mmCIF file of C-alpha atoms and ligand atoms in Angstrom:
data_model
loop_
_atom_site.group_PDB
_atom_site.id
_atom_site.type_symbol
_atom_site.label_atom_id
_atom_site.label_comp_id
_atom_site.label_asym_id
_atom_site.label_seq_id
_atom_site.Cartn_x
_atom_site.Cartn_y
_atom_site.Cartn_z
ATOM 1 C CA UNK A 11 9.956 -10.264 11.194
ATOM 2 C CA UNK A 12 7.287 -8.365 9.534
ATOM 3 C CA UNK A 13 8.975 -8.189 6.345
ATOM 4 C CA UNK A 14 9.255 -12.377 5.718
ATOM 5 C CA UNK A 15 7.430 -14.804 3.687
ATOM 6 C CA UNK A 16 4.141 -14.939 4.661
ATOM 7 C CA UNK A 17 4.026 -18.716 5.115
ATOM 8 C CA UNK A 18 -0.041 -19.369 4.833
ATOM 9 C CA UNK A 19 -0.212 -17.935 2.068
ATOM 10 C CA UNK A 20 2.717 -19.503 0.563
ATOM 11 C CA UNK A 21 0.812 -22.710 1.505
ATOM 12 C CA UNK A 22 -2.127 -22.133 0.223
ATOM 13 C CA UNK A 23 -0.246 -21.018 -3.343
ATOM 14 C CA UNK A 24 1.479 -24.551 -2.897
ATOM 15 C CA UNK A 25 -2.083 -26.265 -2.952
ATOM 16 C CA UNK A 26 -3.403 -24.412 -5.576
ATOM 17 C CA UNK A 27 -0.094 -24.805 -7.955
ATOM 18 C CA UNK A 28 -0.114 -28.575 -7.001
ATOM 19 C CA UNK A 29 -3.859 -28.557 -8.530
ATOM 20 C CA UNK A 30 -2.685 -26.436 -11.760
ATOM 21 C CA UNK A 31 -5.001 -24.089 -10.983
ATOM 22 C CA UNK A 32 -2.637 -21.284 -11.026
ATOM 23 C CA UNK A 33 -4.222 -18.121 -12.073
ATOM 24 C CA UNK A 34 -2.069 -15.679 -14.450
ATOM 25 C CA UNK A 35 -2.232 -12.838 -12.310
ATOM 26 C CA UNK A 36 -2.513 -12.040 -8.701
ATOM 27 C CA UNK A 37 -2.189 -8.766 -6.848
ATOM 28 C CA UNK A 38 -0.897 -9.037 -3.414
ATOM 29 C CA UNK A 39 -2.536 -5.831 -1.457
ATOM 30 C CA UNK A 40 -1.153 -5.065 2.265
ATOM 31 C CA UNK A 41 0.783 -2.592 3.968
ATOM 32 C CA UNK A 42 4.573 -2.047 3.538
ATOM 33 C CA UNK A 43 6.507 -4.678 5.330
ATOM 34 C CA UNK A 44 4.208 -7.459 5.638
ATOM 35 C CA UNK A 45 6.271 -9.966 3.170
ATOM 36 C CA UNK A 46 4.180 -9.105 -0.493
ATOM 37 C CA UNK A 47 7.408 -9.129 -2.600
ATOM 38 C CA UNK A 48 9.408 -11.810 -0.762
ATOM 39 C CA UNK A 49 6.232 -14.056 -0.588
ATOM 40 C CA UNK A 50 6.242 -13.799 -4.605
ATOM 41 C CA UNK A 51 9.944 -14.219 -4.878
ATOM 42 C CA UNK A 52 8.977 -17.866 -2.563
ATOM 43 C CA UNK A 53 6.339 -18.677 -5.280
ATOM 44 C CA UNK A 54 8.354 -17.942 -7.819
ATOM 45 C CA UNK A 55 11.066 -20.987 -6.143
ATOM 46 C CA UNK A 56 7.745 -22.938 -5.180
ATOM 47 C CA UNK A 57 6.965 -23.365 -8.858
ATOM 48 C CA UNK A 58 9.980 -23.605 -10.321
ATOM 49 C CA UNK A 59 11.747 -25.688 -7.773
ATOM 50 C CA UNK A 60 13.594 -28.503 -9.240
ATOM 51 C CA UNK A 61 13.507 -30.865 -6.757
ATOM 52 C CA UNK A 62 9.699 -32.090 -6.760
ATOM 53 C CA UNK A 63 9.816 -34.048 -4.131
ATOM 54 C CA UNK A 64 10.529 -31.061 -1.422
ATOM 55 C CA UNK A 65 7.366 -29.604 0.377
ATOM 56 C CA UNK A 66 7.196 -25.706 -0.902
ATOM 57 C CA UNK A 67 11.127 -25.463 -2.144
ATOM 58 C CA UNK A 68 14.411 -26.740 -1.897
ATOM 59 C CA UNK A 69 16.718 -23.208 -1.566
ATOM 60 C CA UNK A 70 19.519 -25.119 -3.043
ATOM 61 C CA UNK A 71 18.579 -26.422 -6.481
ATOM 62 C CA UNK A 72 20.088 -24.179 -9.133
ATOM 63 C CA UNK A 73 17.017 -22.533 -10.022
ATOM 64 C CA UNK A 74 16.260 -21.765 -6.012
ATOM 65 C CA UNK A 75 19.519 -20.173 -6.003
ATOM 66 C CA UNK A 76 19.371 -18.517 -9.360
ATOM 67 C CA UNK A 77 16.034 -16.728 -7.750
ATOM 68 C CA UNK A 78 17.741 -15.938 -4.293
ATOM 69 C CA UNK A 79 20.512 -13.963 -6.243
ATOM 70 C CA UNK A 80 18.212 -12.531 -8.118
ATOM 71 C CA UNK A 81 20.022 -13.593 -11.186
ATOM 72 C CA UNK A 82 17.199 -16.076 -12.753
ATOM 73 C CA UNK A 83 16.594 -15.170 -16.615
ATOM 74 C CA UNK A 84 13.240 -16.205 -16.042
ATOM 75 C CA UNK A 85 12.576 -14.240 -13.164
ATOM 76 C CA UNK A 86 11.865 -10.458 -12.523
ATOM 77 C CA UNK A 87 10.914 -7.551 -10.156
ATOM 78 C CA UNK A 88 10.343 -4.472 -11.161
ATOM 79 C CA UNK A 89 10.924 -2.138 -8.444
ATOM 80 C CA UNK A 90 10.396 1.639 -9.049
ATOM 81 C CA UNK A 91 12.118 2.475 -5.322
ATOM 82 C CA UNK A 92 9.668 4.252 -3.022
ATOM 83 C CA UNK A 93 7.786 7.352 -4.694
ATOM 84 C CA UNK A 94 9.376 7.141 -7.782
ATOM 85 C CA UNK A 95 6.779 6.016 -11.188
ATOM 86 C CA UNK A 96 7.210 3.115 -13.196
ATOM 87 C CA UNK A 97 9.411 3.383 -15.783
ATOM 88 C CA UNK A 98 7.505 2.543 -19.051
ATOM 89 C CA UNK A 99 10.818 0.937 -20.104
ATOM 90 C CA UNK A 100 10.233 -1.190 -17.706
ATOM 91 C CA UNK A 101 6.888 -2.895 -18.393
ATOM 92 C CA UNK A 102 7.779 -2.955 -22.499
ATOM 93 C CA UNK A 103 10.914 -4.999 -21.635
ATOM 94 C CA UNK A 104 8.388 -7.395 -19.043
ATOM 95 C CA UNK A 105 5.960 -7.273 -21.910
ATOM 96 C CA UNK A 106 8.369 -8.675 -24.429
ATOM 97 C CA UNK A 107 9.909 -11.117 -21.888
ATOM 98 C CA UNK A 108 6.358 -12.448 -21.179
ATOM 99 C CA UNK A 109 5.929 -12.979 -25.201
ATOM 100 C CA UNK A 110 9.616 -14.881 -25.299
ATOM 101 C CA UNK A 111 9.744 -19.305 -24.157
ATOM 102 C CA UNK A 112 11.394 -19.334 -20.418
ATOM 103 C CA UNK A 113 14.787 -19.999 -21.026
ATOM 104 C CA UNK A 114 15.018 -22.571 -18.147
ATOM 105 C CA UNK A 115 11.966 -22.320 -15.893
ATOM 106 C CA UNK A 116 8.552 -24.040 -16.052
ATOM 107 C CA UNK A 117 6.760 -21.450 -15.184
ATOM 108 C CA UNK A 118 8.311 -17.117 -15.977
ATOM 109 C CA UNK A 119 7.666 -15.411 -12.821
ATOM 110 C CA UNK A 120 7.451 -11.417 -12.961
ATOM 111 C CA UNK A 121 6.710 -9.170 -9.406
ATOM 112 C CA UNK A 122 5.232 -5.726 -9.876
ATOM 113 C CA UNK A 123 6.193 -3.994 -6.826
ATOM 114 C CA UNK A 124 4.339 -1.148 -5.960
ATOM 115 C CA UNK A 125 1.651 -0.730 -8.801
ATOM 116 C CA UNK A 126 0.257 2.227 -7.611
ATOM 117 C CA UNK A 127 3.316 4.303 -9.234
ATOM 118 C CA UNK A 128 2.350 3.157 -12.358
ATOM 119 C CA UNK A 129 1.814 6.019 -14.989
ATOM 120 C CA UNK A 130 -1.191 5.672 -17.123
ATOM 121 C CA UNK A 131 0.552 4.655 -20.443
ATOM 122 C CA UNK A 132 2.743 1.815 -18.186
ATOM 123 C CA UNK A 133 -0.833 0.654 -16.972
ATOM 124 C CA UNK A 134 -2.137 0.322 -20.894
ATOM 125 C CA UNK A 135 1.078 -1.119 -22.133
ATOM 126 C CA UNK A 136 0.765 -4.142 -19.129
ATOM 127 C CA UNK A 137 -2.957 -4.596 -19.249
ATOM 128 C CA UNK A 138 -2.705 -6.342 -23.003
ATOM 129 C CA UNK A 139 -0.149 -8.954 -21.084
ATOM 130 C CA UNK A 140 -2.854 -9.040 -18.085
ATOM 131 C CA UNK A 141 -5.155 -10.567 -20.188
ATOM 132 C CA UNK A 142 -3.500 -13.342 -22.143
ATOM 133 C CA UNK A 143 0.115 -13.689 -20.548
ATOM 134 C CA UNK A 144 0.547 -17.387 -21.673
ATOM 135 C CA UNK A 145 0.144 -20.326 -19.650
ATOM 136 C CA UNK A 146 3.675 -20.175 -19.030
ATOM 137 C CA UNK A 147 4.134 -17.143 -17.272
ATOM 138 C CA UNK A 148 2.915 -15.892 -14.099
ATOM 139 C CA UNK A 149 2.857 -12.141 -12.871
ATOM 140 C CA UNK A 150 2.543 -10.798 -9.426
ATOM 141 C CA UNK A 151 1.567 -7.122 -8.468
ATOM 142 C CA UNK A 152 1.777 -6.048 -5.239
ATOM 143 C CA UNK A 153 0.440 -2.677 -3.339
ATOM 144 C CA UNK A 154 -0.137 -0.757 -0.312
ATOM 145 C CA UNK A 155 -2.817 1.232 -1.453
ATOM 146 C CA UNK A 156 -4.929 -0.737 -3.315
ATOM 147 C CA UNK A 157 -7.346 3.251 -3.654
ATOM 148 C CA UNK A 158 -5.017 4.091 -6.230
ATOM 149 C CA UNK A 159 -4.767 1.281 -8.787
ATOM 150 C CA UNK A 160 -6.947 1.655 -11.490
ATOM 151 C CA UNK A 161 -10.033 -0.712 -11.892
ATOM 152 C CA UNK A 162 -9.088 -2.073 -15.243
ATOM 153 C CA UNK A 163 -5.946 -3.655 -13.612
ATOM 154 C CA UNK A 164 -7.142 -5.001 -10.956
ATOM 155 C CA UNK A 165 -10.007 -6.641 -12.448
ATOM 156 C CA UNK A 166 -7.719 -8.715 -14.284
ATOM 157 C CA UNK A 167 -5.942 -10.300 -11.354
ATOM 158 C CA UNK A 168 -7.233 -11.991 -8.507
ATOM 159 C CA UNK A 169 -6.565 -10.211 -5.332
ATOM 160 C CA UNK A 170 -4.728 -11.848 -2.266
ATOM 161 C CA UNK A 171 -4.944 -9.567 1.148
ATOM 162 C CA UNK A 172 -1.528 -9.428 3.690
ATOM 163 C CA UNK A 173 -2.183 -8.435 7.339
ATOM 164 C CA UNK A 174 0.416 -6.704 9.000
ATOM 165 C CA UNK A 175 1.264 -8.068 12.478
ATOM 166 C CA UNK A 176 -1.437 -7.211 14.926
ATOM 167 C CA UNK A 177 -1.487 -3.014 15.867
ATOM 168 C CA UNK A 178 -2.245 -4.181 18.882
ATOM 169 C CA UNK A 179 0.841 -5.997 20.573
ATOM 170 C CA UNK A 180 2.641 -3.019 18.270
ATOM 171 C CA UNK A 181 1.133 -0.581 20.888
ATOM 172 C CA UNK A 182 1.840 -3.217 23.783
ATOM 173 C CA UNK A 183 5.640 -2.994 23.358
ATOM 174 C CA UNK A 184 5.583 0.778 22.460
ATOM 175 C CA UNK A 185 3.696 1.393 25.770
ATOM 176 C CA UNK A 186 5.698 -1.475 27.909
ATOM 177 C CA UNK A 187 9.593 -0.564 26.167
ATOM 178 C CA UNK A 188 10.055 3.072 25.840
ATOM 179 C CA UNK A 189 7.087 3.765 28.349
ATOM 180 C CA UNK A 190 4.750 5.977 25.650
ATOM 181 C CA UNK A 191 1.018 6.998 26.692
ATOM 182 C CA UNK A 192 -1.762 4.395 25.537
ATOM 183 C CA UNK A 193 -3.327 6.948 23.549
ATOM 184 C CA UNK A 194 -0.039 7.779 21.559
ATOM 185 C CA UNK A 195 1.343 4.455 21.348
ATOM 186 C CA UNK A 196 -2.227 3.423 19.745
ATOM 187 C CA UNK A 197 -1.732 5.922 17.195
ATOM 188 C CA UNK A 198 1.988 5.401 16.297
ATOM 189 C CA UNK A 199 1.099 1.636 16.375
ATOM 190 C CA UNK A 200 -1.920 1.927 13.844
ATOM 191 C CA UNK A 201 -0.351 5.047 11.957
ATOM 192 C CA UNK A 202 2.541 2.733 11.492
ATOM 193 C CA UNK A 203 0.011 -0.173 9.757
ATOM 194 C CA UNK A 204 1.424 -2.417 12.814
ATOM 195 C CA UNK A 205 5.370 -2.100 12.043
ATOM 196 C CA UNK A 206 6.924 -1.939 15.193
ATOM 197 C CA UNK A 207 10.452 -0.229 13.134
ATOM 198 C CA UNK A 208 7.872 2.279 11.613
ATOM 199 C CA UNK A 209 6.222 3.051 14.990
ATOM 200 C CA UNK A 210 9.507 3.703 16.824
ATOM 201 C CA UNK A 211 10.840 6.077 13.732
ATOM 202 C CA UNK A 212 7.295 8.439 14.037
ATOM 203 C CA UNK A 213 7.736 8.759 17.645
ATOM 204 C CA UNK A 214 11.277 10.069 17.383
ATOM 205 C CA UNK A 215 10.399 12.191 14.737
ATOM 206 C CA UNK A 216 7.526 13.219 17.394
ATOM 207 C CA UNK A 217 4.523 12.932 14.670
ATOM 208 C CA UNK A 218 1.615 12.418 17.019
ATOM 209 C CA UNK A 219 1.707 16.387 18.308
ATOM 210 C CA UNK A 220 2.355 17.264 14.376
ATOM 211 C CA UNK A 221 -0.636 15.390 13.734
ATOM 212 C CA UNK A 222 -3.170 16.958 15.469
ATOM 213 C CA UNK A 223 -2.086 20.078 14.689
ATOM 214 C CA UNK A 224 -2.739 19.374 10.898
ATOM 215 C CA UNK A 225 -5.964 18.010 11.281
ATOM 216 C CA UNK A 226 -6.794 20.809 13.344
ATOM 217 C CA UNK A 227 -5.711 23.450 10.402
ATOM 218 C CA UNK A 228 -7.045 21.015 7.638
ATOM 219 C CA UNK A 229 -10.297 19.475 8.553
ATOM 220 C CA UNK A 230 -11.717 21.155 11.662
ATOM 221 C CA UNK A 231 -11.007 25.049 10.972
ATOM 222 C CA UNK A 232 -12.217 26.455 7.743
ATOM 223 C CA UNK A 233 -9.721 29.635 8.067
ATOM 224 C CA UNK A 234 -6.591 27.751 6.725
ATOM 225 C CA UNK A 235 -5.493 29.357 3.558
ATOM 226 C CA UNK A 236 -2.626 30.589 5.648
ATOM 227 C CA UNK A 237 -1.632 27.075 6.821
ATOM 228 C CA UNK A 238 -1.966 25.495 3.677
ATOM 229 C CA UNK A 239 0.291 27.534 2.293
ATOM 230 C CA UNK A 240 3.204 27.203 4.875
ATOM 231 C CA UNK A 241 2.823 23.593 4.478
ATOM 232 C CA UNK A 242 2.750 23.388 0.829
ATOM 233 C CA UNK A 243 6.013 25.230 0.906
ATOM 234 C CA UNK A 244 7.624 22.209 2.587
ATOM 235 C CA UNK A 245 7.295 19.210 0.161
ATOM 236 C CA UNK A 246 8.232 16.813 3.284
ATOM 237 C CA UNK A 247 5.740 18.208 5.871
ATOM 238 C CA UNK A 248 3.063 18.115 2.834
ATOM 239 C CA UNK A 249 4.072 14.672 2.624
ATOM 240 C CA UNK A 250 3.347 14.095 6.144
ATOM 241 C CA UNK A 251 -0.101 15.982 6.170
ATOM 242 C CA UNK A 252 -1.567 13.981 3.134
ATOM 243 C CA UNK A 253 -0.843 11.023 5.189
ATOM 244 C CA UNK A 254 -2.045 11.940 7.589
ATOM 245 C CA UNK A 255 -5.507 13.181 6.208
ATOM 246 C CA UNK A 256 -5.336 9.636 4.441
ATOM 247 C CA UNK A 257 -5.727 7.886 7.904
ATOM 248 C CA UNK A 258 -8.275 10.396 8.792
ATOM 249 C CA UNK A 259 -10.311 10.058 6.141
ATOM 250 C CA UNK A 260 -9.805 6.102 6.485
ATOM 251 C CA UNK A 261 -10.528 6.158 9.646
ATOM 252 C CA UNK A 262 -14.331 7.915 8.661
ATOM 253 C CA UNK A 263 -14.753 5.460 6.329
ATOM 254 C CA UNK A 264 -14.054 2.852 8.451
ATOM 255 C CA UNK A 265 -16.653 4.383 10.752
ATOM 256 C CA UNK A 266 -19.300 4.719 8.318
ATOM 257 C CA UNK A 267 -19.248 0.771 7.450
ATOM 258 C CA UNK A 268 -19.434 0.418 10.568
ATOM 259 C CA UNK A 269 -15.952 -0.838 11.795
ATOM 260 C CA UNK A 270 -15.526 -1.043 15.915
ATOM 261 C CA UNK A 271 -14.202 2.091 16.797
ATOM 262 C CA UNK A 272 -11.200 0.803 18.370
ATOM 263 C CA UNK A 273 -9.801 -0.375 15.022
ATOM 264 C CA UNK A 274 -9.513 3.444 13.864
ATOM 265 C CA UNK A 275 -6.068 5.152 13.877
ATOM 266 C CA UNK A 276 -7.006 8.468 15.589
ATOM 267 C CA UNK A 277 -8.824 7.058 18.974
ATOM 268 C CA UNK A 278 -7.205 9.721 20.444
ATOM 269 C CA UNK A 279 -9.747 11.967 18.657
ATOM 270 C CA UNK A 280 -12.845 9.883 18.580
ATOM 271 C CA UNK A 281 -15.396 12.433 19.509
ATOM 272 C CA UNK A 282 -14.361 14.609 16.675
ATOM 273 C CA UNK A 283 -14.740 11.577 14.474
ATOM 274 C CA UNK A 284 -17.634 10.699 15.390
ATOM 275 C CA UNK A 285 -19.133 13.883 15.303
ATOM 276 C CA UNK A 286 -17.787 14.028 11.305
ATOM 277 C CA UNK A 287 -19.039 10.583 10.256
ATOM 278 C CA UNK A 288 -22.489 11.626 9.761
ATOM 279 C CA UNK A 289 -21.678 14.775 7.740
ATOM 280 C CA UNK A 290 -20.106 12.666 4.603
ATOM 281 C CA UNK A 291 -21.792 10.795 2.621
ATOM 282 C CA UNK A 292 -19.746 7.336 1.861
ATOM 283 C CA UNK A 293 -19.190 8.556 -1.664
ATOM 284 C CA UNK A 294 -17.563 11.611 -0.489
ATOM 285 C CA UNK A 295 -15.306 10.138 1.890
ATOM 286 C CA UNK A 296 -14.202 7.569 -0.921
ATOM 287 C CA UNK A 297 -13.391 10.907 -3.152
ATOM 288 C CA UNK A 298 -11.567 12.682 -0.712
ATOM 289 C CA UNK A 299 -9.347 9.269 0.007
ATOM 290 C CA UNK A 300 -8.786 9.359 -3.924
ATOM 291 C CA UNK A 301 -8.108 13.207 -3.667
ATOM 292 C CA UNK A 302 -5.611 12.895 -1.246
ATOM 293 C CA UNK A 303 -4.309 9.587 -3.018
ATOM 294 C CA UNK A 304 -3.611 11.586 -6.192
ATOM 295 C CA UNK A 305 -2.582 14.733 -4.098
ATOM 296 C CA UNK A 306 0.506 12.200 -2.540
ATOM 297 C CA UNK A 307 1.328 10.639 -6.285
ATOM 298 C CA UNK A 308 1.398 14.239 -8.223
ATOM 299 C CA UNK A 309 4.079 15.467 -4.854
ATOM 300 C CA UNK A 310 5.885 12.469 -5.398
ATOM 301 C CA UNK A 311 6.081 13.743 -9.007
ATOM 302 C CA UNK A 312 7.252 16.831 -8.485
ATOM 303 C CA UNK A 313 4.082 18.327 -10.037
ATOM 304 C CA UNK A 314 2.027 21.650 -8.628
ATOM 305 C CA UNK A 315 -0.187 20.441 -6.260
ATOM 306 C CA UNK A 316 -1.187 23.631 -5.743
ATOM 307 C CA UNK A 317 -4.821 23.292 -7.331
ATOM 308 C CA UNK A 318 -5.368 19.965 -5.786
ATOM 309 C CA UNK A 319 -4.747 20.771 -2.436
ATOM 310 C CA UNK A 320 -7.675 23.467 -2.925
ATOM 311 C CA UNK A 321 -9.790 21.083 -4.682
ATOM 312 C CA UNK A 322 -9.304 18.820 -1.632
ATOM 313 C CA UNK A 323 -9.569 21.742 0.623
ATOM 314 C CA UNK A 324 -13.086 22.100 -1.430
ATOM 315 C CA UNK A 325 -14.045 18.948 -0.774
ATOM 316 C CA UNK A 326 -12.988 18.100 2.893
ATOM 317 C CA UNK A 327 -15.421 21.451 3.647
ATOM 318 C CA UNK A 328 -18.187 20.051 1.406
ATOM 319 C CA UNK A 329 -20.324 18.913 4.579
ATOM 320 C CA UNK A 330 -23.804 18.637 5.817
HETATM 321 ZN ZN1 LIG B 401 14.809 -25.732 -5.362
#
């Protein structure tokens, strides 16, 4: 059930709408699957709900219903669908809709999903409404990687964290079910942000030997021109080896602030990571997590990433 309404959450949005001290804007940041959108879709019944006397919502009012069909004129998601940008069509038709009285609701509800694939000019043309949407409208962003989304938009929205179910009893029923090694079922079960669905799909597609391999060629060994160039050749393997440098990288940062070691994705390779921590600086690990960020985005786009996968290259061998 990872992908349901997260229902604390939903509580505590209950107390805070019941004090009217909604804020305008919130950004939801967790991992895929862990309930961002359909907890804002819940809010968006929870404040609009037109039987008051209910705790949280009715579901059968017509404006719960309108909102479960997705049919609401008051009510919107914009989803982009995974690695595809904002459209800027998109956010000028939220924009006006913000600017326009709610045709029925109390309270306009519009979800962002996925705000790192907005393009610059989509992230100018929404901050405007960020700032003074109107006390009658409330807007909801939500991300998995919060690395990406720029600073001026998230300063403008208070920030609500989702936790994915615990990696832990992930790896429990990877290692008890389909009888995997501890060591690879604590990767697939971290690698996977705790989605059990995910987990299962990367051990089919037999990632954790893949994975080694690339951070063998990318980060350990310096001679990798060769390598790099196979792989950026293949738009999905590239795909797969910028996330997987992500979780490396994460993983050293994690490190670095100090995180217990068995939180990291690649316990498997501890000693190596443990012998890198002390050769970045913290800044440098947060710009090669950007780098490889912006790498992933620019693929997704279909542009050269050519140059930036040197640049990273550059960077990941930037050590002291
Ligand atoms: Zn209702």
């Amino acid at each position: 059930m990872e992908d349901s309404v997260n229902i604390s959450i939903l509580n505590r949005f209950e107390k805070i709408a019941t004090n009217n001290r909604l804020a305008h804007a919130y950004l939801f940041v967790g991992p895929e699957l862990t309930g961002k959108s359909e907890t804002a879709l819940a809010i968006a019944k929870l404040v609009n709900c037109a039987d008051t006397a209910r705790e949280l919502f009715c579901d059968a009012c017509p404006s719960c219903i309108k909102i479960n069909a997705g049919s609401h004129p008051d009510v919107g998601v914009i989803d982009s669908g995974d690695g595809q940008s904002i459209k800027i069509a998109a956010i000028r038709d939220l924009v006006s809709r913000v600017q326009l009285r709610p045709f029925e609701a109390p309270k306009k509800v519009f979800v962002i999903k996925n705000i790192e694939q907005l393009t610059l000019e989509g992230s100018n043309a929404l901050l405007k409404t960020l700032e003074e949407p109107g006390s009658d409208t409330l807007l909801i962003l939500t991300t998995a990687v919060p690395e990406k989304n720029l600073e001026t938009v998230k300063s403008r929205c208070h920030v609500v964290n989702f936790f994915p179910a615990t990696q832990q009893r992930v790896a429990a029923t990877l290692e008890d079910d389909l009888d995997i090694p501890e060591p690879v079922a604590h990767f697939l079960a971290y690698f996977s942000e705790g989605c059990l669905g995910k987990a299962r799909r990367f051990y089919q597609e037999g990632i954790f030997e893949r994975k080694n391999d690339m951070i063998d060629h990318m980060v350990l060994e310096q001679d990798n021109e060769a390598y790099l160039k196979t792989l950026s050749a293949d738009k999905e393997k590239t795909k797969e080896a910028l996330a997987v440098l992500l979780s490396w990288f994460r993983d050293l940062m994690l490190l670095k602030t100090g995180v217990e070691q068995g939180c990291v994705v690649h316990a498997d390779r501890r000693k190596e990571l443990l012998s890198l921590v002390s050769q970045y600086s913290f800044n440098q690990l947060k710009e090669i997590v950007e780098g490889i960020v912006d790498t992933s985005r620019m693929l997704g786009e279909n542009l050269n990433i050519k140059i930036p996968l040197i640049l990273l290259r550059e960077k990941i061998w930037t050590r002291s």
